[in-house]
Coordinates of N, CA and C in Angstrom, one line a residue:
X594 N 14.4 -21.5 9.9 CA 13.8 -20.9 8.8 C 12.3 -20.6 9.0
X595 N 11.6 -21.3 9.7 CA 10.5 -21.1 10.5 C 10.1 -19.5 10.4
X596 N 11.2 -18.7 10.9 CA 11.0 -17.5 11.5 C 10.5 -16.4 10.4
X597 N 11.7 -16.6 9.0 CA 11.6 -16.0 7.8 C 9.7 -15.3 7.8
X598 N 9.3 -16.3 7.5 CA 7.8 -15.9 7.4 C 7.4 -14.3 8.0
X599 N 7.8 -15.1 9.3 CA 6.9 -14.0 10.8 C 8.0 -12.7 10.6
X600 N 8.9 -12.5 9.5 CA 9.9 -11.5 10.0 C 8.9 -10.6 8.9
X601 N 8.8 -11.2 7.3 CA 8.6 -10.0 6.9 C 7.0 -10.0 7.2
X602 N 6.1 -10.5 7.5 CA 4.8 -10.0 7.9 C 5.7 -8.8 9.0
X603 N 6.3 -8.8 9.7 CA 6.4 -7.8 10.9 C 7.1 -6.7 9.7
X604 N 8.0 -6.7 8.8 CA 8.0 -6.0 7.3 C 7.1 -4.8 7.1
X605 N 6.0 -6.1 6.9 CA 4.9 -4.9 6.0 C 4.1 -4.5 7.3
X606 N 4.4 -4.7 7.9 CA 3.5 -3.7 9.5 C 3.7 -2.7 9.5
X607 N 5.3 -2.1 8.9 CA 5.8 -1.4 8.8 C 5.7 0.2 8.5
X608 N 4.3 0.0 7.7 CA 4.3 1.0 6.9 C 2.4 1.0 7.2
X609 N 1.8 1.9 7.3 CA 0.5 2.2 7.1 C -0.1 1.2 6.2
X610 N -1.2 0.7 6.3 CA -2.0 -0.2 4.9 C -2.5 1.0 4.3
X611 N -3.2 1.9 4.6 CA -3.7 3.2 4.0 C -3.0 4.3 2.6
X612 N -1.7 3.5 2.7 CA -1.1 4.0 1.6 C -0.9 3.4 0.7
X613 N -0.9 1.7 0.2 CA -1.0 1.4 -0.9 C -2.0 -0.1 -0.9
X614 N -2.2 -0.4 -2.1 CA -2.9 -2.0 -2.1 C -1.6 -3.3 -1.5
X615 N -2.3 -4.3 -1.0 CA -1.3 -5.1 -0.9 C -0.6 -5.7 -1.5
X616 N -1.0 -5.8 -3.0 CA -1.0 -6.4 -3.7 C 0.4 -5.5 -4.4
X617 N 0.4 -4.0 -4.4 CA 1.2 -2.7 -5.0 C 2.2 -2.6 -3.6
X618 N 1.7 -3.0 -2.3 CA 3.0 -3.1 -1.4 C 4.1 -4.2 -1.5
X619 N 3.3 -5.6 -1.7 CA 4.7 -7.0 -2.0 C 5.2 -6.1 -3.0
X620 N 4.8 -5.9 -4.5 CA 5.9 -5.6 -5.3 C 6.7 -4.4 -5.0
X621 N 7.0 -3.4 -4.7 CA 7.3 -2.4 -3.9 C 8.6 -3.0 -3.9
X622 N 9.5 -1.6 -4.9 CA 10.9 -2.2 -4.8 C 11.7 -1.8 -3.5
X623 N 10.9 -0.9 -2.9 CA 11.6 -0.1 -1.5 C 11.4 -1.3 -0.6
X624 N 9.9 -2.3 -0.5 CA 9.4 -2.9 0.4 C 10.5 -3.9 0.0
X625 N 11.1 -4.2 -0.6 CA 12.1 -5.5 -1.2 C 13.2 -5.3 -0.2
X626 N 14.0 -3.8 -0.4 CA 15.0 -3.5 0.2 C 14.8 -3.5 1.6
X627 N 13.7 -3.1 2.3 CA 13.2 -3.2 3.7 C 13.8 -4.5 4.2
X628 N 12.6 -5.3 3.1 CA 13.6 -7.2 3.9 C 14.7 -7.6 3.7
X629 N 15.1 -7.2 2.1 CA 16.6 -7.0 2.3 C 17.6 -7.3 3.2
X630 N 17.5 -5.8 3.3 CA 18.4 -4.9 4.4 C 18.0 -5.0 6.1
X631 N 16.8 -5.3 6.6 CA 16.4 -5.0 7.9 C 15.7 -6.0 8.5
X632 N 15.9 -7.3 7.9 CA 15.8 -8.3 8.4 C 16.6 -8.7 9.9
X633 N 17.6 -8.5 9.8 CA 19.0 -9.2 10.9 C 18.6 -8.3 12.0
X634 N 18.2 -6.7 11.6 CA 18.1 -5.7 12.3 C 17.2 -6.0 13.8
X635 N 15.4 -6.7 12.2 CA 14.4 -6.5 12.9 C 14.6 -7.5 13.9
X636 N 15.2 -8.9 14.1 CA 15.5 -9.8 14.9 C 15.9 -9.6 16.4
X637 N 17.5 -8.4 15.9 CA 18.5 -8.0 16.6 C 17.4 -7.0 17.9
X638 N 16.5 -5.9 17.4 CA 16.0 -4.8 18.1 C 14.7 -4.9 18.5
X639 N 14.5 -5.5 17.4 CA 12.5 -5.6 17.6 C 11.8 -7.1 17.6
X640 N 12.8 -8.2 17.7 CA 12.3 -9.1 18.1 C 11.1 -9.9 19.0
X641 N 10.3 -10.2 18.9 CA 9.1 -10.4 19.0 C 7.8 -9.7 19.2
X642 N 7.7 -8.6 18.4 CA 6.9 -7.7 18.3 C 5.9 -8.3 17.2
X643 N 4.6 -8.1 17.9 CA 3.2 -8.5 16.9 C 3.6 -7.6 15.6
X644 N 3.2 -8.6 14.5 CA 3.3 -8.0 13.0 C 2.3 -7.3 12.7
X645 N 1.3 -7.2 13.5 CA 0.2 -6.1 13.1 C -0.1 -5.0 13.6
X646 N 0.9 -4.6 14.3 CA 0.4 -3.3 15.1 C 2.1 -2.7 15.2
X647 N 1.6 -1.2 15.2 CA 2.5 -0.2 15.0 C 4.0 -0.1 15.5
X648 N 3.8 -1.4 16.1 CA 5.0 -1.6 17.7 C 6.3 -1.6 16.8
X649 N 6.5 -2.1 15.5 CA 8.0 -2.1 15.2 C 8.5 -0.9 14.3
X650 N 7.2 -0.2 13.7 CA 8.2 0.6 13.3 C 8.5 1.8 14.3
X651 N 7.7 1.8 15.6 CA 8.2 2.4 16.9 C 9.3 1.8 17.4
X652 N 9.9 0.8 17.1 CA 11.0 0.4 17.4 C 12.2 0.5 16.9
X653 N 12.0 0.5 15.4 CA 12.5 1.0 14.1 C 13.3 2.5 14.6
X654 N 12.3 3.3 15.0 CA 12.1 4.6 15.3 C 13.2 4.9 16.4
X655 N 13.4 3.9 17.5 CA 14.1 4.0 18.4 C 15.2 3.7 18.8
X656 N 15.7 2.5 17.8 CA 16.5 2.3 17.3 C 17.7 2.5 16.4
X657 N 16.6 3.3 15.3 CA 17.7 4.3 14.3 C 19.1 4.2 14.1
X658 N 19.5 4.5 15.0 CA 21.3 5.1 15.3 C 21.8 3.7 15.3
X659 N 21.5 2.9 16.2 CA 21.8 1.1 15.7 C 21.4 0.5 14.3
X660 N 20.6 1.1 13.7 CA 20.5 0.3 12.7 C 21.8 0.0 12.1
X661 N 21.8 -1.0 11.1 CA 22.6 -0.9 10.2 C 22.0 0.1 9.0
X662 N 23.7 0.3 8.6 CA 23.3 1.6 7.7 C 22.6 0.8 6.2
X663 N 22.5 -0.2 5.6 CA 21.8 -0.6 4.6 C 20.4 -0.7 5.2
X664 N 20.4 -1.2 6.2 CA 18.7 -0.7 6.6 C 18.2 0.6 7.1
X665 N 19.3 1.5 7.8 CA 19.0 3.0 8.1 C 18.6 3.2 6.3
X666 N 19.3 3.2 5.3 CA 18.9 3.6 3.8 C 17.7 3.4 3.4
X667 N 17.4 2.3 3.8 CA 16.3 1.3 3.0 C 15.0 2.0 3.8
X668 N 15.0 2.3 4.4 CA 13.9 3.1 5.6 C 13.7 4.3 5.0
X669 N 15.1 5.2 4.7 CA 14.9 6.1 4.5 C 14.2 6.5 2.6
X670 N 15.1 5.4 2.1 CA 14.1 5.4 0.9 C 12.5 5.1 0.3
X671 N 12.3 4.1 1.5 CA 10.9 3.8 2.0 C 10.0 4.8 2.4
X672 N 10.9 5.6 2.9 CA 9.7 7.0 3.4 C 9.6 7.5 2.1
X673 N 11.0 8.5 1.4 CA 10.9 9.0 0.4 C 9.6 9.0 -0.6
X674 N 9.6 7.7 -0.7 CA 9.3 6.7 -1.5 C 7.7 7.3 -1.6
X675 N 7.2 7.5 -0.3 CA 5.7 7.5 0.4 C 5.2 6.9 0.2
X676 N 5.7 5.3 0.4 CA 5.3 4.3 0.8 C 4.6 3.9 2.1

């Protein structure tokens, strides 16, 4: 359970800070579905990647087609979203 923590910090890496407060990104019902859904994912593809730098959602990126499709969604709503 340890891990939980470090997964969704690697989460909110996810996304630019430049687009919302942090305070307006935790509640973020998209950012919800992200951990949700792309938890197992982020483990599975992008496991141990620093949670502060751009490295997972380039991995996110490269990954894609593996995702699972509730986290392929949740990504894709997350953009929508312009989050």
């Amino acid at each position: 359970m340890t891990r939980l923590p470090i997964l969704f910090l690697i989460l909110f890496a996810t996304v630019p800070a430049a687009t919302l407060n942090a305070s307006a990104r935790e509640r973020s019902p998209e950012r919800a579905a992200l951990q949700r859904y792309c938890s197992g994912d982020l483990v599975t593809y992008c496991d141990g990647l620093p949670p502060d730098g751009p490295e997972v959602r380039a991995c996110f990126k490269t990954h894609m087609a593996e995702l699972s499709p509730g986290c392929r969604k949740a990504i894709k709503r997350f953009r929508k979203d312009g989050t």
